[in-house]
Amino acid sequence: MSKFDGKVALVTGGGSGMGRATALAFAREGAKVVVAGRRAAEGRETVRQIETEGGEGLFVQTDITQASQVEELVKTVIANYGRLDYAFNNAGNEGTPGPLTEQSEEGWDFTIDANLKGVWLSMRQEIPQMLKNGGGVVINMASNLGHVGMANMAAYVAAKHGVIGLTRTAALEYGATGVRVNAVSPGPIATEMPLRAFGSQANFEQFFQPLIPSGRVGQPQEVAEAVVWLCSDGSSFVNGHSLVIDGGLTAQ
């Protein structure tokens, strides 16, 4: 028997990168997986890969910065599967780098909404459904930049610090109910997001490898495995924690 037989997992931002890798990892462990995201083609491709491997999945096009769409997303999960056990609130973006005094209000709001407000809107709908089951696990996507600062990334850094604070607060509020809330804080991972900034995989790796004690950048599957563990019974006493996954970068 797999870890999550009979369980239902929701992954936002599941059309690529760490979201897709985690959706596939949940499915391999037996969960039915609902993939949410703004990009329909990418989200449906994740579901296709799940089904190719013998799993069951469903794509729901969703902008997690819109309260009504998040509400409809979770209603769809319940209508199709009758329950929600695990949620990986992964959707987000890096924003536009630059000095904080040169950031536009629109750019600030866009980054905060995608990375922080969307996590709150998601938890607001997910947790009540988990309470109906007698428990569940929420994993929020933070970042190693939620633990340190970084020049020219003010909105993103502020949002990720906020995600960690929100995660800890939710863990305190719901820990006694059987709902655990944790976060993952990846560092440099080979996904679309950093490649947009560096232009190529080679440039990305060339920049970060000398900085990371482990000597390499991370892979999406390594974050996916951490999320699966945090949802499993093996982490049953882990609550309100942000797990840094960055090869030791922020340990320096």
Short mmCIF file of N, CA and C in Angstrom, two decimals, residues 8 123 134 163 232 251:
data_model
loop_
_atom_site.label_atom_id
_atom_site.label_comp_id
_atom_site.label_asym_id
_atom_site.label_seq_id
_atom_site.Cartn_x
_atom_site.Cartn_y
_atom_site.Cartn_z
N VAL A 8 -6.57 12.75 -0.97
CA VAL A 8 -6.68 13.74 -2.05
C VAL A 8 -5.73 14.89 -1.78
N MET A 123 -5.32 28.83 2.00
CA MET A 123 -5.50 28.21 3.32
C MET A 123 -6.89 28.49 3.87
N GLY A 134 -11.22 15.67 10.00
CA GLY A 134 -10.52 15.41 11.25
C GLY A 134 -9.04 15.68 11.19
N VAL A 163 5.10 34.53 4.23
CA VAL A 163 4.60 33.16 4.15
C VAL A 163 5.03 32.35 5.37
N SER A 232 3.45 13.20 5.25
CA SER A 232 3.34 11.81 5.68
C SER A 232 3.30 11.68 7.20
N ALA A 251 23.20 28.52 5.34
CA ALA A 251 23.86 28.14 6.59
C ALA A 251 25.17 28.91 6.77
#
